[in-house]
Short mmCIF file of C-alpha atoms in Angstrom, two decimals:
data_model
loop_
_atom_site.label_atom_id
_atom_site.label_comp_id
_atom_site.label_asym_id
_atom_site.label_seq_id
_atom_site.Cartn_x
_atom_site.Cartn_y
_atom_site.Cartn_z
CA MET A 1 -9.77 18.76 0.41
CA GLY A 2 -13.32 18.55 -1.56
CA THR A 3 -16.32 17.48 0.17
CA GLN A 4 -17.06 14.23 1.76
CA ASN A 5 -17.17 11.51 -0.88
CA SER A 6 -15.98 13.54 -3.60
CA ALA A 7 -12.76 12.13 -5.54
CA VAL A 8 -9.67 14.59 -5.68
CA PRO A 9 -7.06 14.30 -8.13
CA VAL A 10 -3.66 13.43 -6.87
CA LYS A 11 0.43 13.42 -8.08
CA ILE A 12 1.62 10.01 -6.87
CA LYS A 13 5.23 8.84 -6.04
CA LEU A 14 5.52 5.54 -4.44
CA LYS A 15 8.76 3.62 -3.57
CA SER A 16 9.34 0.22 -2.04
CA ALA A 17 12.05 -1.35 -0.97
CA ILE A 18 11.52 -5.40 -0.91
CA GLN A 19 14.14 -7.19 0.90
CA HIS A 20 13.55 -11.28 0.75
CA PRO A 21 15.14 -13.39 3.07
CA GLY A 22 18.72 -14.10 2.22
CA GLN A 23 18.60 -11.61 -1.17
CA GLU A 24 19.72 -8.39 -2.17
CA THR A 25 16.79 -5.53 -1.39
CA ASP A 26 15.04 -4.57 -4.52
CA VAL A 27 13.73 -1.09 -5.00
CA TYR A 28 10.52 -0.16 -7.03
CA GLU A 29 9.45 3.32 -8.07
CA LEU A 30 6.24 4.41 -9.51
CA GLU A 31 5.00 7.97 -10.48
CA THR A 32 1.31 8.20 -11.67
CA GLU A 33 -2.24 9.75 -10.41
CA GLY A 34 -4.65 9.16 -8.51
CA THR A 35 -7.48 10.21 -6.53
CA ILE A 36 -7.82 10.73 -2.72
CA VAL A 37 -11.34 10.09 -1.36
CA GLU A 38 -12.86 10.83 1.94
CA LYS A 39 -15.44 8.02 3.40
CA ALA A 40 -16.84 7.74 6.95
CA GLY A 41 -14.42 9.53 8.47
CA ASN A 42 -11.19 8.41 6.62
CA ARG A 43 -9.06 9.30 3.62
CA TYR A 44 -8.59 6.52 0.66
CA LEU A 45 -5.99 6.60 -1.82
CA HIS A 46 -7.01 5.02 -5.23
CA TYR A 47 -4.48 4.44 -8.06
CA GLU A 48 -3.52 1.92 -11.13
CA GLU A 49 -0.29 0.32 -12.46
CA GLU A 50 0.36 -1.89 -15.08
CA GLN A 51 2.69 -5.08 -14.16
CA ASN A 52 3.72 -7.19 -17.50
CA ARG A 53 1.03 -5.71 -19.36
CA GLU A 54 -2.11 -6.18 -16.47
CA LEU A 55 -4.24 -3.93 -14.59
CA ILE A 56 -3.97 -4.14 -11.06
CA LYS A 57 -6.13 -1.49 -8.79
CA THR A 58 -4.73 -0.37 -5.58
CA MET A 59 -6.69 1.28 -2.97
CA ILE A 60 -5.00 2.11 0.62
CA LYS A 61 -6.78 3.36 3.71
CA LEU A 62 -4.67 6.14 4.98
CA ASN A 63 -5.45 5.52 8.81
CA PRO A 64 -2.34 5.20 11.42
CA ASP A 65 -3.78 2.71 13.81
CA ASP A 66 -5.60 0.97 11.03
CA ALA A 67 -4.55 1.25 7.49
CA LEU A 68 -5.31 -1.11 4.70
CA VAL A 69 -3.85 -2.24 1.54
CA MET A 70 -6.29 -3.25 -0.90
CA ARG A 71 -5.24 -4.77 -4.72
CA THR A 72 -7.46 -5.95 -7.47
CA GLY A 73 -6.57 -6.81 -11.16
CA ALA A 74 -3.78 -9.43 -12.18
CA ILE A 75 -2.72 -9.37 -8.32
CA ARG A 76 -5.22 -9.74 -5.48
CA MET A 77 -3.91 -8.42 -1.64
CA ARG A 78 -5.47 -7.68 1.08
CA LEU A 79 -3.02 -6.54 3.70
CA PRO A 80 -4.22 -4.91 7.15
CA LEU A 81 -1.84 -2.88 9.00
CA GLU A 82 -1.90 -2.11 12.63
CA LEU A 83 1.21 -0.37 14.31
CA ASN A 84 3.00 -3.14 16.22
CA GLY A 85 0.41 -5.58 15.68
CA ARG A 86 0.09 -8.76 13.86
CA ARG A 87 -2.96 -9.15 11.28
CA THR A 88 -4.12 -11.56 8.98
CA GLY A 89 -4.40 -10.63 4.89
CA THR A 90 -4.42 -12.81 1.77
CA TYR A 91 -2.51 -12.87 -1.57
CA ALA A 92 -3.42 -14.04 -5.02
CA ASN A 93 -1.86 -14.16 -8.48
CA GLY A 94 -3.57 -16.04 -10.97
CA PRO A 95 -3.53 -19.65 -9.24
CA LEU A 96 -1.23 -18.94 -6.60
CA ALA A 97 -3.65 -17.98 -3.47
CA MET A 98 -1.93 -17.92 0.21
CA ASP A 99 -2.65 -16.70 3.73
CA LEU A 100 -0.13 -13.98 4.91
CA LEU A 101 0.66 -13.17 8.59
CA VAL A 102 1.56 -9.43 8.47
CA VAL A 103 3.30 -7.77 11.08
CA THR A 104 3.78 -3.89 11.03
CA LYS A 105 7.10 -2.38 12.77
CA ALA A 106 6.22 1.36 11.53
CA LEU A 107 3.28 3.20 10.29
CA SER A 108 2.66 6.61 9.60
CA VAL A 109 0.46 8.94 8.05
CA LYS A 110 1.09 12.61 7.38
CA ASN A 111 -2.50 14.23 5.64
CA GLU A 112 -2.63 17.95 5.22
CA GLN A 113 -4.93 19.50 3.16
CA THR A 114 -3.64 19.13 -0.62
CA THR A 115 -1.19 16.59 0.25
CA GLY A 116 0.04 13.85 2.38
CA GLU A 117 2.28 11.09 2.52
CA PHE A 118 2.07 6.93 4.11
CA HIS A 119 4.75 4.93 5.19
CA VAL A 120 4.88 1.38 6.04
CA HIS A 121 7.27 -1.10 7.31
CA TYR A 122 6.45 -4.27 7.97
CA ASP A 123 6.97 -8.17 7.61
CA MET A 124 5.30 -10.61 5.64
CA HIS A 125 4.79 -14.53 6.29
CA SER A 126 2.98 -17.26 4.96
CA GLU A 127 2.86 -20.73 6.61
CA GLN A 128 5.17 -19.53 9.54
CA SER A 129 8.23 -18.56 6.87
CA LEU A 130 9.78 -14.98 6.30
CA LEU A 131 8.65 -13.89 2.61
CA GLY A 132 10.31 -10.82 3.07
CA THR A 133 10.34 -7.19 4.43
CA TYR A 134 8.54 -4.68 2.92
CA GLN A 135 8.87 -0.85 3.19
CA LEU A 136 6.46 1.32 1.18
CA THR A 137 6.49 5.19 1.45
CA ILE A 138 3.77 7.15 -0.76
CA HIS A 139 3.36 10.88 -1.32
CA TYR A 140 0.50 12.40 -2.78
CA ALA A 141 -0.40 15.90 -3.99
CA GLU A 142 -3.13 18.15 -5.87
CA GLY A 143 -0.90 19.07 -8.54
CA THR A 144 2.63 19.01 -8.60
CA LEU A 145 4.67 16.77 -6.43
#
């Protein structure tokens, strides 16, 4: 990996599975490019995606004890993740905004010199109701995957 605070280009493969109560599991896959940055001893993955012709920027703090998913743009979200923990987050989409309770069931980060994997499995609640169960796996590597 490059020097502290330098952005290293990476290829990203993302797979997200979402199970809303009483519904079939939705699977979303994305292949894109992004960057890895090391700052203050932490590694961050940055990438952008487009949904409904609107840009969403995502930053993930790749820490196995205290991970964080931040999204800005068309969707604004702060999702703190702590293995076997319960953390408060936020979600906003247009005029809709809500507080979230995030219950993390599994969290793993594997960082190699030029590759890595991030996996999280969590339940998301709002106003004491289960919104859904989520699984997110991201593989990233310099060059090709």
